[in-house]
XYZ file of C-alpha atoms in Angstrom:
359
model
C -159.290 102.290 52.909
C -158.474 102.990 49.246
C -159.205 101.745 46.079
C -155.539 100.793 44.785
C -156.150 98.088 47.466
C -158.579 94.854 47.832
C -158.856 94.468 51.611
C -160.975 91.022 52.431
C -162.608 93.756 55.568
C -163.704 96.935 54.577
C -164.113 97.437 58.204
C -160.643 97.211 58.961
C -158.281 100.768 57.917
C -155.500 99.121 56.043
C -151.926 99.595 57.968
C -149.440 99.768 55.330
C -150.214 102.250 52.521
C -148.755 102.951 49.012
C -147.504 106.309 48.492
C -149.939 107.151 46.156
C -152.410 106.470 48.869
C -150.960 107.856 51.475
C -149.935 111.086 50.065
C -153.887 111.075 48.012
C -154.682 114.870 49.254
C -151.370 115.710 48.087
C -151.810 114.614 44.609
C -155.247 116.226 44.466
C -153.950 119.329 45.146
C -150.884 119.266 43.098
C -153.253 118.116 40.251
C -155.903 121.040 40.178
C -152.491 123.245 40.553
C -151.217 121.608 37.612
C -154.514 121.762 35.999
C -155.030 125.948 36.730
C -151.756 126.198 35.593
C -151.686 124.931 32.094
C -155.028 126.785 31.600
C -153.576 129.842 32.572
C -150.134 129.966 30.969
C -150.434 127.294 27.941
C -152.404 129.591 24.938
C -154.782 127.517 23.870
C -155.075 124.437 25.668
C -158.576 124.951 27.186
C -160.141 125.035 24.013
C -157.689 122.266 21.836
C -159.084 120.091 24.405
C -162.672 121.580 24.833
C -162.616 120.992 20.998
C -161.445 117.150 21.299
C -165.619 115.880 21.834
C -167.387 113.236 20.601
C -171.513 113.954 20.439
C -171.016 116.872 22.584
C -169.092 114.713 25.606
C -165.647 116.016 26.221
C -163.060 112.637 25.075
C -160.340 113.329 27.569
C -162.641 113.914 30.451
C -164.485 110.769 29.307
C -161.081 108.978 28.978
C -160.077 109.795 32.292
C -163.420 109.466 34.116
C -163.350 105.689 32.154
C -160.464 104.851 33.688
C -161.148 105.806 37.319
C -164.605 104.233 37.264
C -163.915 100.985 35.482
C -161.328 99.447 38.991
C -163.944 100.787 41.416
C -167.159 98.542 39.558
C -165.083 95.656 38.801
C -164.499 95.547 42.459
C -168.453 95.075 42.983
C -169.925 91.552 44.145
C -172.687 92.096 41.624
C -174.387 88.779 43.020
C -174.182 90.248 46.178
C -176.449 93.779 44.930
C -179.893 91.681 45.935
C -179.544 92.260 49.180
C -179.313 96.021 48.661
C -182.501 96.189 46.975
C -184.205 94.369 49.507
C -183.017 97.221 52.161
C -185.871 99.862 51.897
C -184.838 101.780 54.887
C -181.845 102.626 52.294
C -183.959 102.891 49.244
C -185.871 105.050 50.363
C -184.213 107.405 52.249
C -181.583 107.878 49.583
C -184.679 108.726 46.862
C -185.960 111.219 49.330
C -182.660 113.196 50.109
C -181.271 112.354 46.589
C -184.270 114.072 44.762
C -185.963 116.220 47.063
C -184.319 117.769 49.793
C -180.945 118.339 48.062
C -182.135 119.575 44.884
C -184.133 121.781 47.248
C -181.845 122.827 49.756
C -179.492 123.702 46.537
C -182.185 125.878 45.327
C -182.373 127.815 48.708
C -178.490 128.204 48.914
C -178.617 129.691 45.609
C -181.028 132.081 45.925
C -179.435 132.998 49.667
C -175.797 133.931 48.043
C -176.057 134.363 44.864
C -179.617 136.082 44.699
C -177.890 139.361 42.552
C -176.137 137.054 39.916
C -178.405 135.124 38.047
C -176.009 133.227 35.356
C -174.498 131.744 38.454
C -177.635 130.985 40.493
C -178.825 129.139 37.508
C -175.950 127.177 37.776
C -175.727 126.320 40.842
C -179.225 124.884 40.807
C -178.075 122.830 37.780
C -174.994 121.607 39.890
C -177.944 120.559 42.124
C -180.090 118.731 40.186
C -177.394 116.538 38.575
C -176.822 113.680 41.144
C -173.520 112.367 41.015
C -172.520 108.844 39.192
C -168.751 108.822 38.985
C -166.721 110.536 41.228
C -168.872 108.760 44.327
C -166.964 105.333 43.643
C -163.875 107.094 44.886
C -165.083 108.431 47.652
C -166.924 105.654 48.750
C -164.179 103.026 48.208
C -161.441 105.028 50.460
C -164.426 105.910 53.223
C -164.923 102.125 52.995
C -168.349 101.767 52.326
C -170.289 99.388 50.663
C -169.605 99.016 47.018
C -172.893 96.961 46.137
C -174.971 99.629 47.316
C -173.126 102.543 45.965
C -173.372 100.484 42.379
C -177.337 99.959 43.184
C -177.672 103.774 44.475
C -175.904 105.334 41.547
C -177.615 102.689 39.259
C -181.189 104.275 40.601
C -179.546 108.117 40.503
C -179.048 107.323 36.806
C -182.146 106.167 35.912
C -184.168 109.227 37.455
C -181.424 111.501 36.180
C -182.564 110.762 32.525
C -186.396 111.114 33.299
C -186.645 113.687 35.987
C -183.495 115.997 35.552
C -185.404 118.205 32.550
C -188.604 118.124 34.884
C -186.942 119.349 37.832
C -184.776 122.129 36.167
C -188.380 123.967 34.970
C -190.037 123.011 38.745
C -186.739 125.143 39.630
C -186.099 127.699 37.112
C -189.448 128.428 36.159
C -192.536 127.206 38.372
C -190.776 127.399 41.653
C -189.752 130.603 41.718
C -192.779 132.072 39.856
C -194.924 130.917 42.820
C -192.396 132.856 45.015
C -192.655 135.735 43.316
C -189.153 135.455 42.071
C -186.973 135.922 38.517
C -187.276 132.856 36.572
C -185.292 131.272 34.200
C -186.037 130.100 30.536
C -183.807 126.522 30.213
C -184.530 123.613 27.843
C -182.609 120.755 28.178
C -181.456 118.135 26.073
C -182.729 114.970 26.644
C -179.866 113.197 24.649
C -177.091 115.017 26.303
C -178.693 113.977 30.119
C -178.824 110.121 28.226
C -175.088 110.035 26.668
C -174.126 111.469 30.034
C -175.690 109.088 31.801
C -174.199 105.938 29.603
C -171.217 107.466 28.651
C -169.793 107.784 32.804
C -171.971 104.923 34.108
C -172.751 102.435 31.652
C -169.489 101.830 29.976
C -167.307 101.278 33.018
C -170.395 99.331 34.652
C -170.928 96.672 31.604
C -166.939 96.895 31.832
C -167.258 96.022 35.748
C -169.627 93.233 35.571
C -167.992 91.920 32.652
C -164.572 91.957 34.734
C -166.101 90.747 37.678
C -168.028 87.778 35.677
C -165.557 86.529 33.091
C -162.545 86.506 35.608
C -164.100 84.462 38.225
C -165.195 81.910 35.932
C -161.841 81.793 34.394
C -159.564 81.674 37.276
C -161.919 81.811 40.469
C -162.469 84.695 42.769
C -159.398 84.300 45.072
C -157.268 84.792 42.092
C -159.854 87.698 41.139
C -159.734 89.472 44.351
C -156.315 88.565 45.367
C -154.275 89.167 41.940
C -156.495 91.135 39.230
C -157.914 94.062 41.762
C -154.493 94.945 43.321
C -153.061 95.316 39.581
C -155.610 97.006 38.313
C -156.752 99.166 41.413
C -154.183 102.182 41.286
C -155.574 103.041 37.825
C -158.203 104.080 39.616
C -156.510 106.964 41.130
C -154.428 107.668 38.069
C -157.564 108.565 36.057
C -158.778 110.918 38.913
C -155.936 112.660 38.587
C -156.029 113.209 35.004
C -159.628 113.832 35.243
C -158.571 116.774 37.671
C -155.922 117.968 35.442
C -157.892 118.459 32.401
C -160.839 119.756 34.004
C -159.039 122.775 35.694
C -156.846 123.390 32.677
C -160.305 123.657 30.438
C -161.264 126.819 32.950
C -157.755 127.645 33.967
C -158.463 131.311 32.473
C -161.652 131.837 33.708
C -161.128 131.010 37.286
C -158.194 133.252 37.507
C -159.762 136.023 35.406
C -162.616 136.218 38.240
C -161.394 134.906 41.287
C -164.272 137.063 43.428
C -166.869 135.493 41.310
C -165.361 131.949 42.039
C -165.388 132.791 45.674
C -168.770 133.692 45.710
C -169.863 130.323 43.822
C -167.437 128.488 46.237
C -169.267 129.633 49.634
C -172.718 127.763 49.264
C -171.227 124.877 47.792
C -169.237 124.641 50.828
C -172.144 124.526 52.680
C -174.305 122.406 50.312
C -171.477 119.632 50.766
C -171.365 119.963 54.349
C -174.584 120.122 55.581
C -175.691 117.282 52.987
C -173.399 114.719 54.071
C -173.140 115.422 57.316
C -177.703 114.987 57.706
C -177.079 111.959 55.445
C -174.542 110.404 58.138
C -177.075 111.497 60.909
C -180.049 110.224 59.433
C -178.480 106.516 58.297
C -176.993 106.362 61.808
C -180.309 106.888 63.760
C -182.076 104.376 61.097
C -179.220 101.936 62.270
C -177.925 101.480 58.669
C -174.651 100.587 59.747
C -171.175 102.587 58.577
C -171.435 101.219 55.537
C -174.031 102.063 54.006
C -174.763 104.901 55.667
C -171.252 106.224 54.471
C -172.508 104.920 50.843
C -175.786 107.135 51.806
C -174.015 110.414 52.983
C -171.362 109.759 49.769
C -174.249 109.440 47.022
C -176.086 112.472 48.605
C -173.523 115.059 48.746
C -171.610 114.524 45.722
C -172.480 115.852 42.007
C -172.707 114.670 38.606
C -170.229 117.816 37.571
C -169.927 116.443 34.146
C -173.285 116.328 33.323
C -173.602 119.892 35.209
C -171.193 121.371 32.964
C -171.987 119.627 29.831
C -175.733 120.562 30.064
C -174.580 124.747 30.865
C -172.357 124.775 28.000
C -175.059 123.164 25.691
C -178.031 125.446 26.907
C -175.807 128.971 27.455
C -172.793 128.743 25.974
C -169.043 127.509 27.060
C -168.503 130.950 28.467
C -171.271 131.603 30.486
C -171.614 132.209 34.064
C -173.754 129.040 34.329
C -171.056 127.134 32.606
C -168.414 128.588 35.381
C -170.261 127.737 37.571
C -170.698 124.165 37.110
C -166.881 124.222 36.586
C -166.320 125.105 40.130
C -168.645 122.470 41.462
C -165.469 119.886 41.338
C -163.358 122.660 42.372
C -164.352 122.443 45.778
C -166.152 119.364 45.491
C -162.687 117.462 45.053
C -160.574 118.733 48.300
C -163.714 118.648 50.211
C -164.891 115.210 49.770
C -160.925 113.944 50.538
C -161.256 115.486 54.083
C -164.737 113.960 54.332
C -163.351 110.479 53.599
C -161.344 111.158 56.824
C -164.586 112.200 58.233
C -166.885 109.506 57.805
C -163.444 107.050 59.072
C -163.155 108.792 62.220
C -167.117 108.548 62.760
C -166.952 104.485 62.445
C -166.361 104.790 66.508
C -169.842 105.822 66.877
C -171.520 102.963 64.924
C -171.533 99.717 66.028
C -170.281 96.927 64.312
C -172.585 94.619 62.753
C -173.157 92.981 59.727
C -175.005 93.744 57.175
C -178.256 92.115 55.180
């Protein structure tokens, strides 16, 4: 159920554990303690490391993000991904919650609970918009779900998130809530910054993946792939969510303790938006028989957020310190321990879908 192993079932929960898997909620929350910690009692350290960037991506969060993503993709059967594209029932219904009703439902939850505080309305919608392409690997490798399709769905994500991200930001800062008689917001967004994003976290650890996945089997064969190269590699995984983690909340270590009320009232509709998101996702790809699989896959790429794109596109539109910027900071503050205990979730739903196998 995890990605530091390479079980031949993904149906089947593995029995015997590492400790690093086993203890995995643990380590989560010892790392964003870790994290808040340095930021809050190391002078400094949030902005050495803000200040370590390369074209406006931050290196050690790309570093650390690199090395979770690259175990997960080399895992993929990339000859296998045909058959996902052939499945429109999953095509399309990931599209339609992906890039309309989450984005939208996002926008309502905003406007609901944070209505008087505009900076962080604005940046919750932006936490919306930005579908996720990293972190989902994780999730969807413990939940046991299906790898080729989470590689095809985030593949898709990506290539709307470059072309429709800037669109959708002035449909809901600008047109939307003009229409409704609301405050608007003025945003431009950088079209290179979406694009680096976008190749930066996906397309590095995917050409990494495939190349991985290609070279070794031809080499040595895919027993000797999937039996001997995966387990070695596949804690690394873990170990660069953890950094990831670490650096993040030391980056905003000051600013989440200096306004803990403010971080509560971000934290309360994104508690909801993760919720209700996966949980309609698991629904919906249940009733259109999907299978666990890749309905979990659905429910996974739905509900999570691209949190580095989130924060990286605040910070370059209105400023490092801004309430939009905080905002997308505490996206992965509760996206992180929530998305652990809804791994255990979607595990302890596989009773109520029957097994079958996919094509």
């Amino acid at each position: 159920m995890n990605p530091s192993l390479a079980p031949a079932d993904s149906r089947a929960l593995t029995s015997k554990l590492s400790t690093l898997d086993r203890y995995l909620a643990l380590w989560i929350l010892a790392a964003m303690a870790v994290g808040l910690t340095l930021g809050k009692v190391v002078p400094g350290i949030g902005g050495a490391l803000d200040s370590v960037q390369v074209a406006g991506i931050s290196l050690p969060i790309a570093v650390g993000l690199l090395v979770m993503m690259y175990p997960v993709l080399a895992k993929v059967r990339y000859n296998e991904t045909g058959r996902v594209l052939g499945d429109r029932k999953l095509m399309i219904t990931s599209l339609v919650i992906n890039w309309v009703l989450a984005p939208a439902f996002m926008f309502v939850l905003a406007w609901i609970f944070l209505a008087d505080l505009p900076e962080y309305r604005t940046g919750l919608i932006i936490v919306g918009l930005a579908r996720c392409i990293a972190m989902v690997f994780i999730w969807n490798d413990l939940a046991c779900g299906d790898r080729e399709a989470a590689a095809v769905l985030v593949a898709i994500n990506s290539v709307f998130q470059v072309f429709a991200f800037g669109a959708l930001g002035w449909f809901y800062l600008q047109l939307l809530p003009g229409w409704l008689g609301l405050e608007t917001t003025s945003a431009e967004f950088s079209f290179v910054t979406i694009t680096l994003s976008v190749l930066v976290f996906l397309g590095i650890p995917l050409v990494a993946g495939f190349l991985s996945r290609t070279l070794g089997e031809r080499a040595k064969g895919r027993q000797w792939y999937e039996g001997t190269f995966l387990p070695r590699i596949g804690p690394w995984a873990l170990y660069g969510l953890l950094f990831t983690i670490v650096v993040l909340f030391a980056l905003q270590g000051q600013n989440i303790a200096a306004a803990p009320l403010d971080v509560l009232r971000i934290a309360i509709p994104l508690l909801v938006y993760f919720v209700v998101v996966f949980g309609v996702s698991m629904l919906v790809g249940r009733g259109l028989g999907l299978g666990y699989e890749r309905t979990t896959t659905l429910a996974f790429t739905a509900a999570s957020n691209n949190f580095e794109l989130a924060i990286a596109v605040a910070i370059a539109t209105f400023g490092v310190t801004s309430g939009q910027a905080l905002a997308g900071v505490v996206g992965p503050l509760i996206e992180v321990p929530l998305l652990i205990s809804l791994v255990y979730v979607a595990l302890y739903s596989r009773k109520f879908f029957p097994a079958r196998i996919q094509t």
